[in-house]
Structure formats: C-alpha cells, structure tokens
Amino acid sequence: MEILVCVKRVPDTAENEIVVNGKGTDIERGDLVYSVNEWDNYAVEEAIQIRDRVGGSVTVVTVGDGDSEEILRREMAMGADKGILLSDDAFNGSDGRGIASILKSEIEKGKYDLILTGAQADDGAAQVGGMLAAMLDMPYASLVNKIETGSGNTIGIGREIEGGNQEMSEIDLPCVLSIQTGINEPRYVGIRGIRKVASVEIPVHGAGDLGIAAGSVGAAGAKVKRVDYFVPPAGEGAEILEGSSDEIAEKLIELLKSKGGIK
Amino acid sequence: MTQPIFAYITHKNGVADDSALELIVAAKKIDPSAPVTAIVCGDGAELDAVCTAMAAVYPEVWKVSSPALAYPNAEVVRGVLVNLLPAGAVTLAPHDTFGMDLSPGLSVKLNAAFVPDVVGIEGVDGVTLKAVRQEFGGQVSTHIHCDMASGVVLNIRSGVFQADDSKASGAVVDKSGQAGDCKAKRRFIEVVAAEVGDVDITKSDVLVSVGRGIEEQENISIAQELADAIGAVVSCSRPIVDAKWLEKARQVGTSGKTVKPKVYIALGISGSFQHMGGLKGNPFIVAINKNSKAPIFQVADIGVVLDLLEFVPELTEKIKEMK
Ligand SMILES: Cc1cc2nc3c(=O)[nH]c(=O)nc-3n(C[C@H](O)[C@H](O)[C@H](O)COP(=O)(O)OP(=O)(O)OC[C@H]3O[C@@H](n4cnc5c(N)ncnc54)[C@H](O)[C@@H]3O)c2cc1C
Ligand SMILES: Nc1ncnc2c1ncn2[C@@H]1O[C@H](COP(=O)(O)O)[C@@H](O)[C@H]1O
C-alpha cells in the first residue's frame, strides 16, 4: 500500500505558554518549542504499522517553511520512507482550503492508495483532510481510531464518535482518513534515529513545480483570513488563591470543606 | 443580506440534538431578519418526529427521507446537501464528530468558504462575515474575516450560543425527491458501544481529574492519594487515556463520559472545550495548573497557579493531618 501522511509543524502547547504579541498580529514565536502536531504523529505511526503489515511505502509531506524540514526528518526517523517539503513564499497566508489544494497538487503527481492526516492541528480547525478528500473526489472519514486492512479494494475503519462510541464502516480505496489520537502508541524516536536520516535528501516543491497558479493559494487566494490574535477580557474567571503554598493549601481545604469536597 | 441560511439538524432516536436550538441563535447573529431553514435527513417515524419538533422552532423545515439516511453517514449527507442547497447558501452545522466529518468537504463541493469551530459571530459587512475562533487549545482567540460571496459553511461550537425561546409554526417541506441517489464510497456497518470500566465516574460527587500536567504515569498516584484522602474518585482528560495510563471509562469529555459532580478538582488540565464539554451541572471547579494563562482558569471557581507535582502532595498531607 502506498501511503501518504500530511504532517504539520506546530508550537507544542504542552511546552509553551502561548502569548499574543504587543500588536496582536501574531503570537510571540521567539522562544516557542515546536514539534510535530500530536495527531499527525499517530497518523504516521499508523501508516508505518500498515506498511509493515502489508508492504508498500510511507511518504510524509508538509506545507511549510525551511524549518518544517526537521519534522519530516523526525517522522522519517520513526520509519517513514520519504519526505517531501512543499514550500514557496506564494503559500504564505493560505487558509485551510489553500493548504488542501497545495497538498492535492502534490498528491496528483504520485499514486497513493491511502492518505492520512491528523484530526486537527494547532488552530483546531479539523478541516484540511475533509477538504483534500473532496478536492481529490476520494471518500473521507474523520476521527478514525481503527484501520483494518484486508485484501480487496476496501478497508474497514472505526470512527470515534460522541461518548467514545465507535462507528464502524467500510470505505473504498483510495481514500483520505483523518486520524484521532489513541489509535496506537506512537514509537519513541531517539537522537540516534534522527541522526541516521540527517543526510537523506528531502525534495522541496514550490508553486511552479506543482503547477499552482499564483494568487490561487496564499493570502491572495484565501477566503478566510485571520485578522488578529487576542485574549478575550477575562470575565468572571477563577479566584486565584494567593500566598505561600502552605497558606493556599489551607484556604483550599476550607473551601473544599464548605462545598462538600472533603468527606 | 440576501443569502439564505440553513441549519443542519442532527438527531438520534427521534430527538434533535441540543445544537438544533443553538444553530438558529447563531444564524440570527448573522442576519436577525433572515428566515432560517432547518434541514433534517433521516428515515421513518423518527424523522417525522424530529421534523415536527423543528417546525415549532424554525420557520421552514426541509425533510429528506431515505433508508440510506437512517444512519447519518456524512458522505451520503454531503451528496444530498450539494443537491439541495442553492448557490450562495449560508449553512450551519454543529462542530461535533458529525460536523467535522461533513462540513470541510461540503464547503469544497459548494465552492463556499468554511469557518470551523465558531465561538462568536460579530455580524456581516457586505459579503464579509466576521467571526471569532480560538487556537492553541483555547489559549488565544482570533477575529476571522470570511468572504461569503459564494456561500459559507460554518461549524458552530456547541454550548456557545445559548438556546433562546425561538418559536415558529413552520412548514415541513418534503425534499426527498431532490436528494439524489444517496450512494457513497463509505458504507456504515454498526456502532460499537464504548467499553464499560471498573469504576463509574458518573456516580461520584467529587472527582480528582488528572491531565497531561501529571507528566508521568507514576505520578498518577499523587492524584489517587488526594482522592483517597477526600473520598473522591480519579477521572482524567484524554491524553491520559491515549497514553494508556488510565482506562477509557475514566475520561471526562465529549468523547468520554459526561459527569455531574458537585466538586471537580482539575490537576494539570488546560480546559479544552472537548474536555469541559463533559462537565455538566455547574460543579464547583478547582483548577491547579502552573500556567496562569490556561483556559481552565476562565471557567474554574478557584485557581491555584503552582506546580501540581509539589503542591498536591503537600495538600494531601495537610488533609490527612487534619483528620
Ligand atoms: C474530536 C475530539 C474529541 C476530544 N475529546 C476529548 C475528551 O472527551 N476529553 C478530553 O479531555 N479531551 C478530548 N479531546 C482532546 C482535547 O482537544 C485536548 O487535547 C485535551 O483535552 C488536552 O488534555 P489536557 O488538558 O490534559 O492536556 P494539555 O492541553 O496539554 O494541558 C496540560 C496542562 O497541564 C499544565 N501543566 C503542565 N505541567 C504541570 C505541572 N507540573 N503542574 C501544574 N500544571 C501543569 C499545563 O500548563 C497545561 O495547561 C478531544 C479532541 C478531539 C479532536
Ligand atoms: N501545513 C500543513 N502541511 C501538511 N499538512 C497539514 C498542514 N496543515 C494541516 N495539515 C494536515 O491537516 C490536519 C488537520 O489540520 P487542520 O485542518 O489545520 O486542523 C493536520 O493534522 C495535518 O495532517
């Protein structure tokens, strides 16, 4: 099975406090720790496991700047066979649809049986996979937490739905699936693994290589634009307990007692 | 504004989802005077029941009936909507597991813009829709300008637009004839119910809930000891289940359990809407988190901005001493 996995480099929210810059034009990016989007890591792990089961290859692709190469290498260290970086100044400011159409142009240059994305990325949009599928006229399923490969031209999938219930379906190949966390346990990647792939060449494709008309993607082609970043004025909000940790603990115990939180 | 507005109604067992009443409220923020049409897809008596209920809220209800729609397969529904919706339609759907499945592809097929997970609507200026979204797990918000000249699909976060007392005596219009062949390359088989666990977190009045801030599996004992000391049960956020540190039955949230405790103590949980979506009944929420900007502080009653790995053992000791 030829599998393509779309991955994105994002600020790691578990490692960073996200702060809006003075003008509200962006978040402060200076000291951010970046990593591969959590959901994408599960998608790559799933792709590797499928390949190891049924054969074929795994390609990881990202739309980003030069810095995004590092996450391609990380996913190759996990076991992906190839990496492709889609990068061009003309891509800057793309909305979800722009990203999907850039990915589509790359996908049409190859022949893939299965295309995986993460369920969502840092902007919580959960849109690129579904858009990509519609553009490619392939069937789609979101929030997939089980994949059963068979021998024919269909695969069995489970989607996670409300309450943790699982919706089982059969889907024709080729298809696009967005992967939900928990589908597997992504393997650990050590420094040695990353070193091993440090010198593998990663092709970079721009708008020209992909035959993408200027103005159809990027800020110019975007129907949906982010105007600013802001932090909403705190409403009621929590009462923050102040003092030494000893004092805080005492206040908290009193509060918990009064609310029936200590039996 | 002259663009027609539609709300996609999700339902189960003949009852419309809560989002059905919220979408019309969101729609009125786009255009207070626009008649909003509800679209209900399904089959049989359950479909009729939902259509009747919606006609009491929406001025018009489009009913689409087919055995192929008995279970809401988004791939089938998308085809139906592409056949039914007029050019330039403004279409609202809930940002839940169905809306996430349906809407991105629908927007492409309609050549419409798409705004996911909308938490605010500030109105329309010409063909520009102004909306509010959140990013980075709710740590920051953004204003969005969306060109809706050729239509737009909006996925609305549940619980944000509070249902009002919208009343109508709407007509139910049967659109089944225009639905198309209802075929799709993805075929629904069955729903497998979530596993039942050893503990039932929905039965406990007091929950000590652990999130990714607990950092390591061994540290779960810190939460368990606090829970033991106060007579609570340990629940958790999703990453803890994904890492297999606790069983799925202990997960609070939209893809886990809905709980209604009296007191909820959140340890190292950021407060994503999917997590908070499982917390009902207005409990007394205590959040312990080392990041003072964590979104959970916006909804918690009491906040402690400290490292939980140091503070919680101290707290547990004090409680034990006191007893
Ligand atoms: C369709 C869908 C359904 C989902 N369903 C659910 C669901 O049902 N339930 C759910 O929980 N999530 C769900 N999620 C995931 C959700 O989006 C978030 O990713 C998740 O809730 C984050 O969990 P968290 O708060 O534990 O982790 P994080 O967001 O990583 O937050 C960890 C927090 O711990 C704090 N912290 C770190 N170290 C310490 C320390 N030493 N002391 C104190 N604080 C510390 C950090 O400041 C941070 O605020 C779902 C996602 C999707 C896409
Ligand atoms: N810039 C990008 N490059 C490659 N894939 C992306 C990019 N942005 C989003 N994706 C994919 O789309 C998924 C969903 O992202 P989003 O729709 O932005 O929430 C991600 O998990 C990735 O798999």
XYZ file of C-alpha atoms and ligand atoms in Angstrom:
662
model
C 0.000 0.000 0.000
C 1.354 3.442 -0.948
C 0.558 5.732 1.962
C 0.955 9.489 2.215
C 0.750 11.234 5.575
C 0.274 15.012 5.850
C 2.112 16.476 8.821
C 2.405 19.974 10.271
C 4.986 21.666 12.463
C 3.238 23.384 15.376
C 4.148 25.070 18.661
C 3.990 22.435 21.369
C 1.240 23.702 23.692
C 2.265 21.322 26.458
C 5.691 23.024 26.495
C 4.751 26.641 25.870
C 2.589 29.382 27.209
C 1.104 30.979 24.111
C 1.252 34.771 24.376
C -0.135 37.331 21.946
C 2.429 39.895 20.768
C 2.040 43.593 21.545
C 0.192 44.469 18.355
C -1.981 41.369 18.240
C -0.636 40.472 14.801
C 0.808 37.142 15.902
C 1.771 35.110 18.932
C 5.235 35.548 20.398
C 7.211 32.953 18.478
C 10.714 33.749 19.714
C 11.053 31.129 22.418
C 8.495 28.607 21.256
C 9.306 24.930 21.224
C 7.949 23.338 18.050
C 7.110 19.757 17.352
C 5.049 17.670 15.008
C 1.298 18.076 15.539
C 0.204 15.482 18.107
C -2.465 13.945 15.849
C -0.066 13.645 12.894
C 2.318 11.566 14.938
C -0.419 8.978 15.471
C -1.147 9.085 11.732
C 2.479 8.381 10.854
C 2.679 5.536 13.373
C -0.467 4.003 11.883
C 0.928 4.308 8.359
C 4.169 2.605 9.395
C 2.277 -0.248 11.049
C 0.127 -0.758 7.936
C 3.187 -0.757 5.686
C 4.937 -3.261 7.926
C 1.858 -5.480 7.713
C 1.006 -5.325 4.018
C 4.076 -3.821 2.331
C 4.416 -0.618 0.353
C 5.843 2.701 1.467
C 5.128 5.695 3.650
C 5.731 9.249 2.465
C 5.399 12.244 4.790
C 4.608 15.649 3.325
C 4.252 19.103 4.797
C 3.456 22.610 3.602
C 5.744 24.929 5.479
C 8.965 26.903 5.518
C 12.521 25.599 5.747
C 12.158 24.917 9.469
C 9.487 22.330 8.721
C 12.133 20.000 7.336
C 13.007 18.964 10.886
C 9.614 17.377 11.484
C 9.826 15.464 8.211
C 13.144 14.049 9.417
C 11.662 13.200 12.767
C 8.860 11.225 11.130
C 11.384 9.556 8.815
C 13.373 8.580 11.896
C 10.161 6.943 13.125
C 10.118 4.867 9.959
C 8.603 6.868 7.087
C 10.426 6.103 3.829
C 10.329 9.505 2.146
C 9.753 13.142 2.972
C 8.553 15.972 0.736
C 8.582 19.646 1.665
C 6.132 21.931 -0.117
C 7.489 25.411 0.279
C 7.079 28.700 -1.536
C 6.578 32.311 -0.490
C 3.376 32.184 -2.521
C 1.973 29.694 0.013
C 2.199 32.127 2.938
C -1.133 33.117 4.425
C -3.033 30.196 2.897
C -6.309 29.270 4.564
C -7.251 25.636 5.135
C -8.505 25.351 1.616
C -5.253 26.751 0.252
C -3.245 24.174 2.228
C -5.535 21.407 0.955
C -5.165 22.484 -2.647
C -1.353 22.643 -2.360
C -1.373 19.113 -0.939
C -3.741 17.995 -3.685
C -1.329 19.163 -6.390
C 1.468 17.092 -4.865
C -0.767 14.044 -4.392
C -1.822 14.099 -8.033
C 1.816 13.769 -9.055
C 2.019 10.398 -7.310
C -0.203 7.396 -6.865
C -1.368 6.798 -3.329
C -3.837 4.243 -2.019
C -4.261 5.820 1.369
C -3.838 9.412 2.517
C -3.772 10.185 6.215
C -3.987 13.498 8.060
C -4.315 14.335 11.728
C -7.828 15.011 13.021
C -6.842 18.592 13.806
C -3.825 20.834 14.253
C -2.882 23.833 16.376
C -5.652 26.051 15.057
C -8.230 23.414 15.976
C -9.805 23.607 12.549
C -10.121 19.925 11.646
C -10.617 20.889 8.017
C -7.668 20.016 5.763
C -8.354 16.266 5.474
C -12.006 16.616 4.526
C -11.268 19.375 2.023
C -8.461 17.392 0.463
C -10.692 14.343 0.027
C -13.419 16.410 -1.640
C -10.888 18.015 -3.988
C -9.499 14.599 -4.935
C -13.001 13.111 -5.194
C -11.988 10.411 -2.775
C -14.143 9.133 0.079
C -13.312 10.510 3.518
C -13.684 9.622 7.158
C -12.670 11.812 10.080
C -11.575 10.890 13.607
C -10.535 7.389 12.618
C -9.377 5.276 15.554
C -9.187 1.868 13.869
C -7.996 0.691 10.457
C -8.399 -2.914 9.292
C -6.616 -3.686 6.059
C -7.930 -6.584 4.010
C -7.032 -7.874 0.606
C -9.584 -6.176 -1.632
C -10.123 -2.597 -2.638
C -11.812 -1.595 0.595
C -10.675 -1.275 4.186
C -12.560 -1.408 7.461
C -12.454 1.692 9.634
C -13.696 2.812 13.020
C -14.537 6.452 13.728
C -14.654 7.793 17.241
C -18.000 9.452 17.876
C -19.558 11.128 20.910
C -19.222 9.344 24.223
C -16.290 7.288 22.954
C -18.558 5.034 20.912
C -17.120 3.718 17.685
C -18.764 3.910 14.283
C -17.635 1.046 12.040
C -17.695 1.432 8.261
C -16.216 0.076 5.098
C -14.520 2.550 2.767
C -13.227 2.233 -0.789
C -9.587 2.846 -1.654
C -8.082 5.230 -2.427
C -9.405 7.335 0.437
C -8.462 10.077 2.874
C -8.705 9.454 6.621
C -8.113 11.867 9.478
C -6.613 10.096 12.463
C -7.671 10.521 16.086
C -5.221 10.189 18.976
C -5.220 6.899 20.860
C -5.442 4.761 17.697
C -1.969 3.375 18.525
C 1.029 4.146 20.705
C 3.492 6.172 18.595
C 7.012 4.839 18.915
C 9.750 6.775 20.597
C 12.323 8.485 18.408
C 15.794 8.872 19.821
C 18.585 11.203 18.796
C 20.313 8.289 17.053
C 17.320 7.669 14.853
C 17.258 11.300 13.818
C 20.992 11.259 13.086
C 20.509 8.297 10.777
C 18.249 10.273 8.471
C 20.067 13.586 8.871
C 21.584 13.489 5.417
C 18.719 11.943 3.458
C 17.708 14.355 0.749
C 14.272 15.893 1.066
C 12.880 17.305 -2.182
C 11.368 20.778 -1.981
C 8.497 21.589 -4.342
C 7.269 25.120 -4.973
C 4.254 26.571 -6.735
C 5.939 26.237 -10.127
C 6.795 22.550 -9.643
C 3.230 21.848 -8.611
C 1.599 23.888 -11.372
C -0.200 26.089 -8.889
C -1.276 29.442 -10.285
C -0.062 32.425 -8.288
C -2.934 34.026 -6.426
C -4.945 30.802 -6.146
C -3.331 29.973 -2.794
C -1.588 32.054 -0.147
C -3.111 35.197 1.333
C -4.377 36.275 -2.097
C -6.447 33.125 -2.564
C -7.744 32.902 0.983
C -11.459 33.350 1.583
C -10.918 33.026 5.288
C -8.485 35.441 6.902
C -7.293 35.745 10.458
C -7.397 39.456 11.290
C -5.700 39.386 14.674
C -4.911 37.414 17.783
C -6.349 38.497 21.101
C -7.068 37.321 24.585
C -10.705 37.921 25.481
C -11.180 40.175 28.502
C -11.351 37.846 31.475
C -14.951 37.506 32.531
C -15.702 36.250 35.998
C -12.785 33.845 35.887
C -11.392 31.876 38.765
C -10.484 33.392 42.084
C -6.755 32.738 42.205
C -5.582 31.779 45.680
C -2.522 33.774 46.714
C 0.127 33.309 49.361
C 2.640 30.652 50.279
C 1.771 27.131 49.168
C 1.044 26.394 52.804
C -1.492 29.223 53.015
C -3.008 28.286 49.697
C -3.467 24.690 50.823
C -5.231 25.857 53.976
C -7.583 28.178 52.114
C -8.316 25.447 49.598
C -9.136 22.924 52.307
C -11.608 25.363 53.880
C -13.258 25.963 50.506
C -13.434 22.275 49.710
C -14.973 21.529 53.086
C -17.639 24.158 52.594
C -18.527 22.767 49.172
C -18.688 19.153 50.302
C -15.454 18.267 48.575
C -13.932 16.565 51.597
C -15.731 13.596 53.059
C -28.206 40.244 3.496
C -29.899 38.234 0.790
C -28.203 34.877 1.181
C -30.476 32.130 2.519
C -29.491 30.495 5.803
C -29.762 26.784 6.597
C -29.190 24.800 9.761
C -28.301 21.121 9.584
C -30.153 19.271 12.344
C -28.507 16.211 13.886
C -30.745 13.847 15.801
C -30.845 10.459 17.443
C -33.732 8.174 18.366
C -36.232 10.722 17.111
C -34.877 13.573 19.243
C -32.978 16.581 17.881
C -29.554 17.300 19.334
C -29.180 20.354 21.628
C -27.304 22.046 18.790
C -30.587 22.311 16.856
C -31.754 25.120 19.148
C -28.326 26.775 19.217
C -27.825 26.977 15.455
C -30.849 29.216 14.967
C -29.489 31.577 17.604
C -26.149 31.679 15.776
C -27.972 32.221 12.472
C -29.744 35.274 13.867
C -26.368 36.795 14.707
C -25.565 36.632 11.010
C -28.877 38.147 9.956
C -31.577 38.810 12.549
C -34.302 39.016 9.911
C -33.418 36.032 7.706
C -35.801 33.109 7.760
C -33.673 30.126 8.728
C -34.458 26.763 7.186
C -33.787 23.569 9.118
C -32.653 20.554 7.109
C -33.451 17.173 8.632
C -32.238 13.974 6.975
C -33.315 10.552 8.161
C -35.889 7.867 7.735
C -39.227 6.694 9.077
C -41.159 7.798 12.146
C -38.095 9.163 13.917
C -37.506 11.594 11.072
C -41.112 12.778 11.207
C -40.896 13.340 14.948
C -37.792 15.499 14.557
C -39.336 17.476 11.690
C -42.430 18.204 13.763
C -40.325 19.372 16.690
C -38.193 21.583 14.435
C -41.231 23.177 12.820
C -42.006 24.630 16.241
C -38.672 26.453 16.184
C -37.751 27.062 12.537
C -39.988 28.886 10.025
C -39.315 26.190 7.444
C -38.136 22.593 7.669
C -36.772 20.597 4.762
C -37.329 16.924 5.290
C -35.180 14.436 3.390
C -36.235 10.847 3.789
C -34.380 7.761 2.578
C -33.436 4.356 4.034
C -29.849 5.351 3.159
C -30.166 8.201 5.674
C -31.378 6.052 8.576
C -27.862 6.389 10.000
C -26.155 9.755 9.422
C -23.266 8.861 7.117
C -21.666 12.230 6.338
C -20.566 11.050 2.900
C -24.187 10.380 1.959
C -25.481 13.553 3.608
C -22.930 15.669 1.760
C -24.253 14.453 -1.591
C -27.794 15.252 -0.524
C -26.899 18.770 0.594
C -24.975 19.511 -2.579
C -28.121 18.609 -4.495
C -30.438 20.668 -2.298
C -28.607 23.822 -1.300
C -28.960 26.891 -3.508
C -25.916 28.840 -4.651
C -24.614 31.232 -2.013
C -26.211 29.363 0.874
C -25.041 30.023 4.413
C -25.029 26.612 6.073
C -24.627 25.994 9.789
C -23.740 22.665 11.377
C -22.510 21.677 14.829
C -18.747 21.356 15.348
C -19.077 17.812 16.646
C -17.922 14.471 15.279
C -20.590 14.637 12.577
C -19.958 18.254 11.589
C -16.212 17.628 11.461
C -16.930 14.742 9.104
C -19.356 16.629 6.879
C -18.530 20.299 6.594
C -14.979 20.689 5.230
C -15.770 18.560 2.178
C -19.211 20.126 1.813
C -17.667 23.590 1.605
C -15.358 22.436 -1.183
C -18.200 20.862 -3.158
C -20.329 24.018 -2.758
C -17.336 26.203 -3.591
C -18.166 28.016 -0.359
C -15.875 29.297 2.380
C -15.560 27.275 5.573
C -15.146 28.516 9.125
C -14.687 25.711 11.652
C -15.379 25.734 15.387
C -17.001 29.176 15.506
C -17.300 30.600 19.036
C -18.561 34.072 18.140
C -20.317 35.886 15.314
C -19.931 39.652 15.102
C -22.072 40.243 12.040
C -21.837 40.789 8.323
C -20.314 43.699 6.438
C -21.175 43.447 2.729
C -20.064 39.923 1.879
C -17.619 39.725 4.774
C -18.679 37.599 7.701
C -16.935 38.443 10.966
C -16.472 35.565 13.342
C -14.409 34.593 16.358
C -12.390 31.403 16.767
C -9.887 30.023 19.226
C -6.483 28.494 18.622
C -3.890 26.575 20.609
C -6.380 24.707 22.725
C -8.244 27.886 23.625
C -5.176 29.815 24.826
C -5.737 32.639 22.323
C -8.669 33.895 20.259
C -8.725 35.286 16.738
C -11.049 37.500 14.723
C -11.844 35.944 11.360
C -12.983 37.728 8.209
C -14.582 35.419 5.737
C -15.565 36.148 2.143
C -19.027 34.616 1.910
C -19.889 35.898 -1.569
C -20.245 32.349 -2.882
C -21.653 30.961 0.339
C -20.178 29.735 3.570
C -20.338 26.664 5.774
C -19.959 27.328 9.495
C -19.311 24.706 12.144
C -20.620 26.094 15.429
C -19.133 25.058 18.776
C -21.821 23.591 20.990
C -22.901 25.410 24.136
C -21.637 28.817 22.980
C -24.874 30.188 21.542
C -27.431 29.637 24.269
C -30.782 28.433 23.032
C -33.412 31.185 23.196
C -37.177 30.854 23.062
C -37.416 30.925 19.269
C -40.895 29.831 18.276
C -42.390 29.237 14.858
C -45.144 27.349 13.212
C -43.049 26.293 10.296
C -43.994 24.252 7.280
C -42.381 20.878 6.698
C -41.418 20.619 3.037
C -40.551 17.174 1.712
C -37.397 17.466 -0.397
C -36.696 13.746 -0.658
C -37.295 13.768 -4.408
C -34.327 16.069 -4.972
C -31.916 14.202 -2.709
C -30.236 12.193 -5.477
C -29.094 8.584 -5.319
C -27.692 8.635 -1.750
C -24.753 6.444 -2.775
C -21.322 6.768 -1.191
C -17.938 5.085 -1.238
C -18.137 4.715 2.523
C -20.721 2.340 3.945
C -21.863 2.338 7.560
C -21.866 -1.023 9.316
C -22.553 -0.607 13.031
C -21.887 1.387 16.177
C -19.798 -0.350 18.815
C -20.571 0.967 22.301
C -17.741 2.312 24.473
C -16.264 -0.164 26.932
C -17.627 -0.256 30.450
C -14.898 0.221 33.030
C -14.274 -0.910 36.592
C -15.335 2.400 38.094
C -18.267 4.605 37.200
C -17.006 8.196 37.431
C -20.521 9.482 36.728
C -21.642 8.268 40.156
C -19.128 10.254 42.212
C -19.903 13.664 43.750
C -16.254 14.577 43.929
C -13.751 13.967 41.139
C -9.996 14.475 41.176
C -9.185 14.708 37.490
C -5.697 14.385 36.023
C -4.436 15.864 32.779
C -1.213 15.898 30.832
C 0.309 18.115 33.537
C 0.743 14.982 35.665
C 3.696 14.340 33.334
C 4.386 10.683 34.140
C 2.430 7.549 34.780
C 3.961 7.076 38.244
C 2.604 10.477 39.257
C -0.991 9.297 38.922
C -0.536 8.068 42.489
C -0.366 11.729 43.578
C -3.930 12.192 42.371
C -5.070 8.860 43.777
C -3.727 9.758 47.222
C -5.569 13.084 47.197
C -8.729 11.317 46.052
C -8.385 8.714 48.822
C -7.888 11.426 51.421
C -11.050 13.317 50.477
C -13.247 10.394 49.419
C -13.178 11.179 45.696
C -12.776 9.163 42.515
C -9.988 9.747 39.967
C -11.024 10.780 36.463
C -8.867 12.215 33.667
C -8.509 14.065 30.375
C -7.976 12.344 27.072
C -4.156 12.313 26.763
C -4.028 10.181 29.926
C -6.233 7.572 28.248
C -4.332 7.812 24.944
C -1.144 7.053 26.874
C -2.970 4.094 28.476
C -2.229 5.357 31.982
C -5.908 5.113 32.930
C -8.804 3.279 31.326
C -11.138 4.973 28.845
C -14.070 4.768 31.257
C -12.363 7.415 33.404
C -12.146 10.008 30.625
C -14.235 13.164 31.010
C -15.262 14.937 27.806
C -17.219 14.845 24.595
C -15.539 11.616 23.520
C -15.600 10.254 27.061
C -18.061 10.462 29.927
C -20.438 13.268 30.830
C -20.194 13.836 34.577
C -22.174 15.983 37.020
C -20.146 16.073 40.208
C -20.575 18.652 42.968
C -16.834 19.307 43.119
C -14.296 18.881 40.285
C -10.595 19.227 41.019
C -8.618 19.525 37.787
C -4.902 18.771 38.083
C -2.811 19.858 35.086
C -5.756 20.099 32.697
C -5.725 23.020 30.239
C -9.504 23.186 29.818
C -10.106 22.395 26.137
C -13.735 22.658 25.085
C -13.860 18.939 24.379
C -12.842 18.241 27.957
C -15.131 20.831 29.547
C -17.967 19.610 27.321
C -18.180 16.535 29.539
C -18.602 18.539 32.714
C -22.232 19.381 33.388
C -24.407 20.541 36.257
C -22.320 23.594 37.173
C -19.925 21.966 39.687
C -17.530 23.841 41.956
C -14.319 23.687 39.895
C -10.850 23.933 41.386
C -8.038 24.162 38.825
C -4.430 23.524 39.757
C -2.200 24.482 36.852
C 1.238 26.050 36.624
C 0.287 28.188 33.621
C -1.706 31.213 34.789
C -2.996 31.642 31.209
C -4.509 28.169 30.967
C -8.085 28.489 29.642
C -9.427 26.418 32.523
C -8.984 29.434 34.805
C -11.716 31.183 32.813
C -14.276 28.585 33.840
C -12.960 27.442 37.218
C -14.231 28.875 40.512
C -10.923 28.601 42.298
C -7.453 28.610 40.778
C -4.086 27.589 42.142
C -1.137 28.584 39.964
C 1.515 26.164 41.175
C 3.355 23.034 40.123
C 0.914 20.282 40.950
C 3.680 17.754 41.492
C 4.823 19.776 44.514
C 1.570 21.285 45.685
C -0.792 18.313 45.583
C 1.263 16.011 47.863
C 1.509 18.915 50.315
C -2.248 19.430 50.158
C -2.915 15.730 50.693
C -0.619 15.672 53.743
C -2.464 18.593 55.283
C -5.829 16.962 54.751
C -4.619 13.755 56.353
C -3.195 15.625 59.348
C -6.444 17.460 59.810
C -8.471 14.261 60.003
C -12.940 15.077 18.433
C -12.140 15.282 19.681
C -12.647 14.817 20.870
C -11.948 15.007 22.052
N -12.494 14.547 23.211
C -11.877 14.792 24.387
C -12.444 14.360 25.629
O -13.501 13.709 25.664
N -11.796 14.656 26.767
C -10.615 15.350 26.791
O -10.078 15.597 27.875
N -10.049 15.755 25.633
C -10.642 15.479 24.440
N -10.037 15.869 23.268
C -8.673 16.417 23.315
C -8.633 17.892 23.644
O -8.730 18.625 22.452
C -7.318 18.261 24.335
O -6.242 17.863 23.525
C -7.155 17.606 25.711
O -8.320 17.811 26.482
C -5.982 18.183 26.438
O -5.800 17.489 27.649
P -5.009 18.167 28.853
O -5.686 19.393 29.292
O -4.791 17.094 29.877
O -3.586 18.459 28.213
P -2.917 19.852 27.771
O -3.823 20.643 26.954
O -1.586 19.502 27.242
O -2.759 20.626 29.152
C -1.865 20.261 30.155
C -1.910 21.367 31.198
O -1.108 20.989 32.321
C -0.398 22.121 32.771
N 0.790 21.607 33.457
C 1.866 21.006 32.908
N 2.718 20.612 33.859
C 2.181 20.985 35.056
C 2.591 20.865 36.418
N 3.736 20.251 36.762
N 1.788 21.386 37.382
C 0.626 22.004 37.062
N 0.195 22.136 35.794
C 0.950 21.624 34.790
C -0.108 22.919 31.530
O 0.069 24.296 31.853
C -1.366 22.693 30.692
O -2.344 23.694 30.918
C -10.704 15.667 22.058
C -10.184 16.124 20.847
C -10.894 15.925 19.658
C -10.315 16.425 18.381
N 0.709 22.983 6.550
C 0.326 21.700 6.511
N 1.078 20.781 5.858
C 0.714 19.471 5.807
N -0.399 19.013 6.389
C -1.186 19.885 7.055
C -0.881 21.265 7.146
N -1.855 21.872 7.857
C -2.730 20.907 8.217
N -2.334 19.704 7.726
C -2.964 18.391 7.910
O -4.334 18.557 8.206
C -4.615 18.061 9.504
C -5.708 18.874 10.141
O -5.279 20.201 10.305
P -6.284 21.435 10.421
O -7.333 21.213 9.395
O -5.441 22.629 10.187
O -6.840 21.359 11.816
C -3.294 18.068 10.226
O -3.280 17.134 11.282
C -2.343 17.681 9.106
O -2.373 16.283 8.863
